[in-house]
Short mmCIF file of C-alpha atoms in Angstrom, two decimals:
data_model
loop_
_atom_site.label_atom_id
_atom_site.label_comp_id
_atom_site.label_asym_id
_atom_site.label_seq_id
_atom_site.Cartn_x
_atom_site.Cartn_y
_atom_site.Cartn_z
CA ALA A 20 -0.10 -0.31 0.43
CA THR A 21 2.90 2.72 0.93
CA PRO A 22 6.46 1.94 1.17
CA GLY A 23 6.25 0.47 4.22
CA VAL A 24 2.96 -0.68 4.50
CA MET A 25 2.06 -3.60 2.80
CA LEU A 26 -1.94 -6.39 2.68
CA TYR A 27 -2.04 -9.32 1.82
CA ALA A 28 -4.45 -12.38 1.30
CA SER A 29 -3.82 -16.07 0.92
CA ALA A 30 -6.44 -18.94 0.01
CA ALA A 31 -4.40 -22.34 0.80
CA LYS A 32 -5.38 -26.21 0.51
CA GLY A 33 -3.58 -28.95 2.03
CA TYR A 34 -4.24 -32.80 3.78
CA LYS A 35 -3.39 -35.50 5.25
CA SER A 36 -2.99 -38.59 3.80
CA GLY A 37 -5.41 -41.83 4.99
CA GLY A 38 -4.58 -45.02 6.30
CA PHE A 39 -4.81 -48.38 8.76
CA ASN A 40 -4.54 -48.36 12.54
CA THR A 41 -1.85 -50.48 13.28
CA ARG A 42 -1.95 -51.50 17.08
CA PRO A 43 -3.09 -55.61 16.15
CA VAL A 44 -5.73 -56.76 18.85
CA ASN A 45 -6.23 -60.27 18.10
CA ASN A 46 -9.70 -60.71 20.23
CA LEU A 47 -11.14 -58.13 17.32
CA PRO A 48 -12.73 -58.17 13.96
CA ASN A 49 -9.56 -58.00 10.80
CA LEU A 50 -7.57 -57.54 13.70
CA GLY A 51 -8.78 -54.33 15.06
CA ILE A 52 -7.32 -52.35 11.65
CA ASN A 53 -9.45 -50.07 10.27
CA GLN A 54 -9.47 -47.72 8.62
CA PHE A 55 -9.70 -43.79 8.21
CA ALA A 56 -10.18 -41.67 5.87
CA PRO A 57 -7.60 -38.34 4.70
CA GLU A 58 -8.17 -34.47 6.20
CA THR A 59 -8.34 -31.51 3.81
CA ALA A 60 -8.12 -28.42 5.38
CA LEU A 61 -9.14 -25.56 3.73
CA THR A 62 -7.11 -21.94 4.52
CA TYR A 63 -7.91 -17.72 4.75
CA GLU A 64 -6.04 -15.17 5.91
CA ALA A 65 -5.29 -11.79 5.67
CA GLY A 66 -3.11 -9.59 7.08
CA ILE A 67 -0.83 -6.32 6.96
CA ARG A 68 2.74 -6.31 7.74
CA SER A 69 3.22 -2.98 9.42
CA GLU A 70 6.69 0.08 9.85
CA TRP A 71 5.74 3.44 12.03
CA LEU A 72 8.01 6.38 12.81
CA GLY A 73 10.66 5.94 11.33
CA ARG A 74 10.83 3.12 11.17
CA ARG A 75 11.07 2.96 15.29
CA LEU A 76 7.09 1.23 15.12
CA ARG A 77 6.67 -1.96 13.44
CA LEU A 78 2.61 -3.72 13.57
CA ASN A 79 1.93 -7.04 12.50
CA ALA A 80 -1.51 -8.00 12.54
CA THR A 81 -3.51 -11.53 10.94
CA VAL A 82 -6.84 -13.27 10.51
CA PHE A 83 -7.10 -16.38 9.46
CA HIS A 84 -10.23 -19.14 8.87
CA THR A 85 -9.77 -22.77 8.67
CA ASP A 86 -11.98 -25.18 7.31
CA TYR A 87 -11.03 -28.96 8.16
CA ARG A 88 -13.06 -32.10 7.06
CA ASP A 89 -12.48 -35.78 7.60
CA ILE A 90 -9.79 -33.85 10.93
CA GLN A 91 -8.21 -36.80 12.28
CA LEU A 92 -8.74 -37.77 16.11
CA ARG A 93 -6.91 -40.31 18.91
CA GLN A 94 -7.66 -42.05 21.02
CA GLN A 95 -7.40 -44.86 23.31
CA ARG A 96 -10.86 -46.30 23.56
CA PHE A 97 -12.49 -50.12 24.58
CA VAL A 98 -13.67 -52.51 21.23
CA ASP A 99 -15.33 -55.72 22.24
CA GLY A 100 -14.13 -55.42 25.82
CA ASN A 101 -10.76 -55.33 24.56
CA LEU A 102 -8.19 -51.41 25.00
CA THR A 103 -7.10 -50.86 21.34
CA THR A 104 -5.57 -46.95 20.12
CA LEU A 105 -7.88 -45.70 17.32
CA ILE A 106 -7.50 -43.12 14.55
CA GLU A 107 -10.58 -41.63 13.71
CA ASN A 108 -12.89 -39.37 11.71
CA ALA A 109 -15.07 -36.01 12.77
CA ALA A 110 -16.38 -34.89 9.90
CA ARG A 111 -16.07 -31.13 9.93
CA ALA A 112 -14.71 -28.93 12.26
CA ARG A 113 -13.32 -25.10 11.31
CA ILE A 114 -10.39 -22.90 13.57
CA ARG A 115 -11.39 -18.71 13.83
CA GLY A 116 -7.87 -16.82 14.37
CA ILE A 117 -5.96 -13.96 14.99
CA GLU A 118 -2.33 -13.11 15.27
CA VAL A 119 -1.23 -9.24 16.66
CA GLU A 120 2.69 -8.69 17.07
CA ALA A 121 4.09 -5.12 18.02
CA ALA A 122 7.68 -4.47 18.36
CA ALA A 123 9.43 -0.57 19.42
CA ARG A 124 12.21 0.22 19.66
CA VAL A 125 11.68 3.29 22.92
CA SER A 126 14.25 4.87 23.09
CA ASN A 127 18.64 4.66 22.08
CA ARG A 128 18.71 1.25 24.79
CA LEU A 129 15.03 0.79 25.08
CA THR A 130 13.02 -2.08 22.51
CA ALA A 131 10.22 -4.18 23.84
CA ASN A 132 8.08 -6.65 21.60
CA PHE A 133 4.55 -8.07 22.03
CA SER A 134 1.98 -11.03 20.71
CA TYR A 135 -1.00 -12.12 21.14
CA GLY A 136 -2.94 -14.42 19.28
CA HIS A 137 -6.70 -15.96 20.08
CA LEU A 138 -8.06 -19.23 18.60
CA ASP A 139 -11.82 -20.07 18.59
CA PRO A 140 -11.96 -23.83 16.45
CA ARG A 141 -15.35 -25.94 16.76
CA PHE A 142 -16.45 -29.15 15.71
CA LEU A 143 -19.04 -28.68 13.54
CA ASP A 144 -20.16 -32.57 12.95
CA VAL A 145 -18.11 -35.32 15.02
CA GLY A 146 -19.87 -37.39 12.76
CA THR A 147 -19.40 -41.28 14.73
CA VAL A 148 -16.65 -40.84 17.00
CA PRO A 149 -18.23 -41.94 20.24
CA ARG A 150 -18.34 -39.61 23.69
CA LEU A 151 -17.66 -36.44 21.33
CA THR A 152 -19.59 -34.28 20.87
CA LEU A 153 -20.54 -31.07 19.49
CA ASP A 154 -18.68 -28.83 22.58
CA SER A 155 -15.82 -30.17 22.83
CA ASP A 156 -12.76 -28.68 23.17
CA PHE A 157 -9.78 -29.16 20.65
CA GLN A 158 -6.81 -31.07 21.44
CA ARG A 159 -3.90 -29.07 21.83
CA THR A 160 -5.74 -25.21 20.28
CA PRO A 161 -4.90 -22.72 23.66
CA ARG A 162 -7.82 -19.52 23.09
CA HIS A 163 -5.48 -17.26 23.70
CA SER A 164 -1.52 -16.71 24.21
CA PHE A 165 0.41 -13.26 24.63
CA THR A 166 4.29 -12.48 24.46
CA ALA A 167 5.53 -9.20 26.26
CA SER A 168 9.57 -8.51 26.85
CA VAL A 169 11.67 -5.58 26.81
CA ASP A 170 15.57 -5.24 26.09
CA TYR A 171 17.97 -2.15 28.02
CA TRP A 172 21.64 -1.69 27.64
CA LEU A 173 23.54 0.70 29.22
CA PRO A 174 27.63 1.36 28.50
CA LEU A 175 30.06 0.62 30.94
CA GLY A 176 32.72 2.30 29.50
CA PRO A 177 34.38 -0.01 26.77
CA ASN A 178 31.20 -2.21 26.97
CA LYS A 179 28.54 -2.44 27.48
CA LEU A 180 25.49 -3.92 30.06
CA ALA A 181 22.04 -5.58 28.51
CA VAL A 182 19.22 -5.87 30.63
CA HIS A 183 16.73 -8.76 29.25
CA GLY A 184 13.67 -9.53 30.83
CA ASP A 185 10.04 -11.38 29.87
CA TYR A 186 6.75 -12.78 30.47
CA SER A 187 4.38 -15.28 28.42
CA TYR A 188 0.78 -17.09 28.87
CA ARG A 189 -0.64 -19.96 27.59
CA SER A 190 -4.38 -20.54 28.55
CA HIS A 191 -6.29 -22.96 29.59
CA GLU A 192 -4.90 -26.27 27.12
CA GLN A 193 -6.29 -30.31 27.05
CA PHE A 194 -3.76 -32.25 25.93
CA GLN A 195 -6.40 -35.42 24.69
CA LEU A 196 -9.62 -36.19 22.58
CA LEU A 197 -11.52 -36.32 25.89
CA ALA A 198 -11.13 -32.76 28.24
CA SER A 199 -9.16 -34.59 32.07
CA PRO A 200 -8.18 -33.07 35.23
CA PHE A 201 -4.88 -33.79 33.69
CA ASP A 202 -5.36 -31.00 31.73
CA GLN A 203 -3.39 -27.67 32.59
CA PRO A 204 -5.91 -24.36 32.78
CA GLY A 205 -3.71 -21.50 32.07
CA TYR A 206 -0.29 -20.04 33.32
CA GLY A 207 2.59 -17.03 33.27
CA LEU A 208 5.83 -17.71 32.75
CA PHE A 209 8.56 -14.62 34.00
CA GLY A 210 12.54 -14.89 32.91
CA ALA A 211 15.07 -12.62 33.06
CA ARG A 212 19.06 -12.24 32.03
CA VAL A 213 21.49 -9.63 32.76
CA ALA A 214 24.92 -9.72 30.04
CA LEU A 215 27.88 -7.99 30.39
CA ARG A 216 29.89 -7.79 26.94
CA ASP A 217 32.85 -6.01 25.48
CA GLY A 218 32.50 -3.73 22.58
CA GLN A 219 33.35 -5.39 19.75
CA ASP A 220 31.33 -8.55 20.83
CA HIS A 221 34.04 -11.09 21.62
CA TRP A 222 33.14 -11.98 25.02
CA SER A 223 30.36 -11.47 27.80
CA VAL A 224 28.68 -13.24 30.95
CA ALA A 225 25.36 -12.81 31.89
CA LEU A 226 22.77 -13.84 34.63
CA PHE A 227 19.16 -15.17 33.81
CA GLY A 228 16.37 -17.07 35.42
CA THR A 229 14.19 -18.82 33.55
CA ASN A 230 10.33 -19.12 35.81
CA LEU A 231 11.06 -16.75 38.29
CA THR A 232 8.24 -17.81 40.36
CA ASP A 233 8.46 -21.83 40.41
CA GLN A 234 5.11 -21.83 38.77
CA ARG A 235 4.00 -25.39 38.20
CA TYR A 236 2.75 -26.95 35.04
CA ARG A 237 1.67 -29.97 33.09
CA THR A 238 3.38 -29.19 28.68
CA ALA A 239 1.77 -33.54 28.24
CA GLY A 240 -1.36 -35.22 30.02
CA ARG A 241 -3.62 -38.49 29.92
CA GLY A 242 -5.69 -38.60 32.45
CA PRO A 243 -9.48 -40.12 30.65
CA GLY A 244 -6.77 -43.79 30.67
CA LEU A 245 -7.56 -43.51 34.83
CA GLN A 246 -10.68 -44.78 34.53
CA ASP A 247 -11.18 -47.15 32.46
CA VAL A 248 -7.74 -48.72 32.88
CA GLY A 249 -6.62 -46.97 36.51
CA ILE A 250 -3.17 -45.87 34.36
CA ALA A 251 -2.65 -41.73 33.82
CA ASN A 252 0.37 -38.92 33.49
CA SER A 253 1.98 -36.29 33.43
CA VAL A 254 4.80 -34.01 31.85
CA ILE A 255 5.12 -31.49 34.64
CA GLY A 256 7.35 -28.56 33.19
CA LEU A 257 11.02 -27.24 34.05
CA PRO A 258 11.24 -25.67 37.81
CA ARG A 259 12.78 -22.17 38.55
CA GLN A 260 16.01 -22.76 36.35
CA LEU A 261 19.10 -19.94 37.48
CA GLY A 262 22.50 -19.57 35.03
CA VAL A 263 25.75 -18.34 34.49
CA GLU A 264 27.27 -17.98 31.08
CA LEU A 265 30.18 -17.66 29.81
CA ARG A 266 30.82 -16.50 26.14
CA ALA A 267 33.75 -16.32 24.12
CA GLY A 268 33.61 -15.97 20.10
CA PHE A 269 37.39 -16.27 18.07
#
Protein backbone atom coordinates (compact mmCIF):
# COMPACT_ATOMS: atom_id res chain seq x y z
CA ALA A 1 0.00 0.00 0.00
CA THR A 2 2.88 2.36 0.89
CA PRO A 3 6.66 1.90 1.35
CA GLY A 4 5.96 1.13 5.02
CA VAL A 5 2.71 -0.87 4.74
CA MET A 6 2.09 -4.21 3.03
CA LEU A 7 -1.34 -5.84 2.76
CA TYR A 8 -1.85 -9.44 1.71
CA ALA A 9 -4.43 -12.19 1.37
CA SER A 10 -4.07 -15.86 0.57
CA ALA A 11 -5.95 -19.13 0.23
CA ALA A 12 -4.36 -22.56 0.55
CA LYS A 13 -5.57 -26.14 0.55
CA GLY A 14 -3.78 -29.12 2.03
CA TYR A 15 -4.36 -32.66 3.21
CA LYS A 16 -3.08 -35.33 5.57
CA SER A 17 -3.08 -38.85 4.14
CA GLY A 18 -5.47 -41.49 5.36
CA GLY A 19 -4.27 -44.86 6.57
CA PHE A 20 -4.86 -47.74 8.95
CA ASN A 21 -4.67 -48.13 12.71
CA THR A 22 -1.50 -50.14 13.31
CA ARG A 23 -1.96 -51.66 16.79
CA PRO A 24 -3.47 -55.12 16.26
CA VAL A 25 -5.76 -56.70 18.87
CA ASN A 26 -6.13 -60.46 18.44
CA ASN A 27 -9.77 -60.72 19.56
CA LEU A 28 -11.11 -58.01 17.21
CA PRO A 29 -12.33 -58.47 13.64
CA ASN A 30 -9.51 -57.82 11.18
CA LEU A 31 -7.26 -57.56 14.28
CA GLY A 32 -8.80 -54.14 14.94
CA ILE A 33 -6.86 -52.64 12.01
CA ASN A 34 -9.42 -50.14 10.76
CA GLN A 35 -9.16 -47.64 7.96
CA PHE A 36 -9.40 -43.86 8.42
CA ALA A 37 -9.92 -41.24 5.71
CA PRO A 38 -7.64 -38.39 4.61
CA GLU A 39 -8.00 -35.08 6.45
CA THR A 40 -8.30 -31.91 4.35
CA ALA A 41 -7.98 -28.25 5.26
CA LEU A 42 -8.83 -25.06 3.37
CA THR A 43 -7.33 -21.90 4.88
CA TYR A 44 -8.05 -18.24 4.16
CA GLU A 45 -5.71 -15.62 5.56
CA ALA A 46 -5.33 -11.85 5.39
CA GLY A 47 -2.98 -9.49 7.13
CA ILE A 48 -0.97 -6.31 7.37
CA ARG A 49 2.77 -5.81 7.84
CA SER A 50 3.72 -2.23 8.68
CA GLU A 51 6.44 0.06 10.00
CA TRP A 52 5.84 3.52 11.45
CA LEU A 53 7.63 6.47 13.05
CA GLY A 54 10.77 6.17 11.01
CA ARG A 55 10.82 2.36 11.40
CA ARG A 56 10.87 2.67 15.19
CA LEU A 57 7.49 0.92 15.49
CA ARG A 58 6.51 -2.31 13.74
CA LEU A 59 2.88 -3.51 13.76
CA ASN A 60 1.75 -6.78 12.19
CA ALA A 61 -1.70 -8.39 12.29
CA THR A 62 -3.15 -11.57 10.76
CA VAL A 63 -6.66 -13.02 10.64
CA PHE A 64 -7.38 -16.51 9.38
CA HIS A 65 -10.14 -19.09 8.95
CA THR A 66 -9.53 -22.81 8.38
CA ASP A 67 -12.17 -25.35 7.35
CA TYR A 68 -11.37 -28.98 8.19
CA ARG A 69 -13.04 -32.08 6.80
CA ASP A 70 -12.55 -35.60 8.14
CA ILE A 71 -10.24 -34.30 10.87
CA GLN A 72 -8.20 -37.20 12.27
CA LEU A 73 -8.50 -37.82 16.02
CA ARG A 74 -6.47 -40.34 18.01
CA GLN A 75 -7.85 -41.95 21.15
CA GLN A 76 -7.60 -45.04 23.31
CA ARG A 77 -10.88 -46.83 24.02
CA PHE A 78 -12.37 -50.26 24.61
CA VAL A 79 -13.72 -52.11 21.59
CA ASP A 80 -15.51 -55.39 22.43
CA GLY A 81 -13.79 -55.36 25.82
CA ASN A 82 -10.31 -54.79 24.39
CA LEU A 83 -8.35 -51.56 24.91
CA THR A 84 -6.99 -50.33 21.58
CA THR A 85 -5.70 -47.14 20.01
CA LEU A 86 -7.82 -45.83 17.17
CA ILE A 87 -7.57 -42.95 14.75
CA GLU A 88 -11.05 -41.89 13.69
CA ASN A 89 -12.47 -39.09 11.55
CA ALA A 90 -14.72 -36.34 12.82
CA ALA A 91 -16.72 -35.00 9.91
CA ARG A 92 -16.12 -31.24 10.00
CA ALA A 93 -14.47 -28.55 12.10
CA ARG A 94 -13.20 -25.00 11.77
CA ILE A 95 -10.70 -22.73 13.47
CA ARG A 96 -10.78 -18.95 13.36
CA GLY A 97 -8.00 -16.85 14.78
CA ILE A 98 -6.10 -13.62 14.99
CA GLU A 99 -2.44 -12.83 15.67
CA VAL A 100 -1.02 -9.41 16.55
CA GLU A 101 2.65 -8.50 16.87
CA ALA A 102 4.31 -5.22 17.85
CA ALA A 103 7.94 -4.19 18.25
CA ALA A 104 8.94 -0.71 19.41
CA ARG A 105 12.30 0.97 19.66
CA VAL A 106 11.35 3.26 22.53
CA SER A 107 14.80 4.86 22.66
CA ASN A 108 18.30 4.08 21.45
CA ARG A 109 18.71 1.87 24.50
CA LEU A 110 15.22 0.46 25.10
CA THR A 111 13.19 -1.89 22.90
CA ALA A 112 9.93 -3.71 23.63
CA ASN A 113 8.17 -6.63 21.92
CA PHE A 114 4.61 -7.91 22.23
CA SER A 115 2.56 -10.66 20.61
CA TYR A 116 -0.96 -12.00 21.15
CA GLY A 117 -2.82 -14.90 19.57
CA HIS A 118 -6.47 -15.91 19.84
CA LEU A 119 -7.95 -19.16 18.51
CA ASP A 120 -11.65 -20.02 18.22
CA PRO A 121 -11.96 -23.74 17.32
CA ARG A 122 -15.28 -25.51 16.90
CA PHE A 123 -16.51 -28.92 15.77
CA LEU A 124 -19.32 -28.60 13.23
CA ASP A 125 -20.03 -32.33 12.87
CA VAL A 126 -18.43 -35.08 14.97
CA GLY A 127 -19.39 -38.04 12.79
CA THR A 128 -19.36 -41.31 14.75
CA VAL A 129 -16.45 -40.62 17.12
CA PRO A 130 -17.61 -41.90 20.56
CA ARG A 131 -17.93 -39.36 23.41
CA LEU A 132 -17.06 -36.44 21.12
CA THR A 133 -19.68 -33.65 20.98
CA LEU A 134 -20.06 -30.36 19.16
CA ASP A 135 -19.06 -28.63 22.42
CA SER A 136 -15.81 -30.59 22.87
CA ASP A 137 -12.59 -28.58 23.02
CA PHE A 138 -9.77 -29.10 20.57
CA GLN A 139 -6.56 -30.75 21.72
CA ARG A 140 -3.48 -28.57 22.14
CA THR A 141 -5.38 -25.39 21.22
CA PRO A 142 -5.25 -22.72 23.94
CA ARG A 143 -7.65 -19.91 23.13
CA HIS A 144 -5.25 -17.19 24.28
CA SER A 145 -1.47 -16.88 24.13
CA PHE A 146 0.59 -13.83 24.97
CA THR A 147 4.26 -12.87 25.12
CA ALA A 148 6.01 -9.65 26.04
CA SER A 149 9.67 -8.73 26.46
CA VAL A 150 11.79 -5.68 27.21
CA ASP A 151 15.48 -5.14 26.42
CA TYR A 152 17.64 -2.31 27.78
CA TRP A 153 21.36 -1.67 27.51
CA LEU A 154 23.71 0.93 28.92
CA PRO A 155 27.43 1.61 28.44
CA LEU A 156 29.94 0.71 31.17
CA GLY A 157 33.23 2.18 30.00
CA PRO A 158 34.35 0.18 26.94
CA ASN A 159 31.74 -2.49 27.71
CA LYS A 160 27.95 -2.54 27.83
CA LEU A 161 25.37 -4.05 30.14
CA ALA A 162 22.30 -5.67 28.55
CA VAL A 163 19.16 -6.34 30.63
CA HIS A 164 16.31 -8.51 29.35
CA GLY A 165 12.95 -9.48 30.86
CA ASP A 166 10.13 -11.56 29.39
CA TYR A 167 6.71 -12.95 30.22
CA SER A 168 4.62 -15.58 28.41
CA TYR A 169 1.07 -16.81 29.04
CA ARG A 170 -1.03 -19.70 27.73
CA SER A 171 -4.69 -20.19 28.61
CA HIS A 172 -6.33 -23.54 29.42
CA GLU A 173 -5.01 -26.40 27.29
CA GLN A 174 -6.62 -29.80 26.77
CA PHE A 175 -4.01 -32.47 26.04
CA GLN A 176 -6.15 -35.39 24.86
CA LEU A 177 -9.30 -35.90 22.82
CA LEU A 178 -11.46 -35.82 25.97
CA ALA A 179 -11.22 -33.35 28.85
CA SER A 180 -9.69 -34.62 32.10
CA PRO A 181 -8.43 -33.34 35.47
CA PHE A 182 -4.92 -33.68 34.00
CA ASP A 183 -5.43 -30.83 31.52
CA GLN A 184 -3.51 -27.60 32.19
CA PRO A 185 -5.21 -24.41 33.41
CA GLY A 186 -3.86 -21.09 32.20
CA TYR A 187 -0.42 -20.09 33.48
CA GLY A 188 2.33 -17.52 32.96
CA LEU A 189 6.13 -17.71 33.07
CA PHE A 190 8.65 -14.98 33.87
CA GLY A 191 12.27 -14.89 32.73
CA ALA A 192 15.18 -12.45 33.03
CA ARG A 193 18.78 -12.08 31.91
CA VAL A 194 21.60 -9.64 32.69
CA ALA A 195 24.71 -9.77 30.50
CA LEU A 196 27.98 -7.83 30.43
CA ARG A 197 29.60 -7.66 26.97
CA ASP A 198 32.74 -6.10 25.62
CA GLY A 199 32.41 -3.37 22.99
CA GLN A 200 33.43 -5.67 20.11
CA ASP A 201 31.17 -8.51 21.33
CA HIS A 202 34.14 -10.86 21.70
CA TRP A 203 33.07 -12.08 25.14
CA SER A 204 30.17 -11.90 27.56
CA VAL A 205 29.19 -13.09 31.00
CA ALA A 206 25.50 -13.41 31.87
CA LEU A 207 23.27 -14.29 34.80
CA PHE A 208 19.88 -15.67 33.76
CA GLY A 209 16.73 -17.16 35.25
CA THR A 210 13.71 -18.93 33.79
CA ASN A 211 10.32 -19.56 35.41
CA LEU A 212 11.34 -17.18 38.18
CA THR A 213 8.11 -17.64 40.15
CA ASP A 214 8.64 -21.44 40.10
CA GLN A 215 5.25 -22.00 38.46
CA ARG A 216 4.19 -25.67 38.46
CA TYR A 217 2.58 -26.65 35.17
CA ARG A 218 2.08 -29.58 32.81
CA THR A 219 3.29 -29.78 29.22
CA ALA A 220 1.37 -33.02 28.55
CA GLY A 221 -1.07 -35.26 30.36
CA ARG A 222 -3.28 -38.30 29.91
CA GLY A 223 -6.24 -38.65 32.23
CA PRO A 224 -9.16 -40.59 30.68
CA GLY A 225 -7.21 -43.85 31.02
CA LEU A 226 -7.46 -43.53 34.81
CA GLN A 227 -11.10 -44.66 34.70
CA ASP A 228 -10.57 -47.30 31.99
CA VAL A 229 -7.34 -49.03 33.02
CA GLY A 230 -6.22 -47.25 36.20
CA ILE A 231 -3.33 -45.40 34.54
CA ALA A 232 -2.75 -41.67 34.18
CA ASN A 233 0.35 -39.58 33.64
CA SER A 234 1.62 -36.02 33.34
CA VAL A 235 4.74 -34.42 31.95
CA ILE A 236 5.77 -31.57 34.25
CA GLY A 237 7.30 -28.34 32.94
CA LEU A 238 10.74 -27.18 34.00
CA PRO A 239 10.91 -25.56 37.46
CA ARG A 240 12.75 -22.34 38.24
CA GLN A 241 16.29 -22.42 36.85
CA LEU A 242 19.15 -20.02 37.54
CA GLY A 243 22.43 -20.06 35.69
CA VAL A 244 25.62 -18.29 34.66
CA GLU A 245 26.76 -18.25 31.05
CA LEU A 246 30.26 -17.46 29.80
CA ARG A 247 30.79 -16.91 26.09
CA ALA A 248 33.85 -16.13 23.96
CA GLY A 249 34.02 -15.52 20.22
CA PHE A 250 37.15 -15.96 18.11
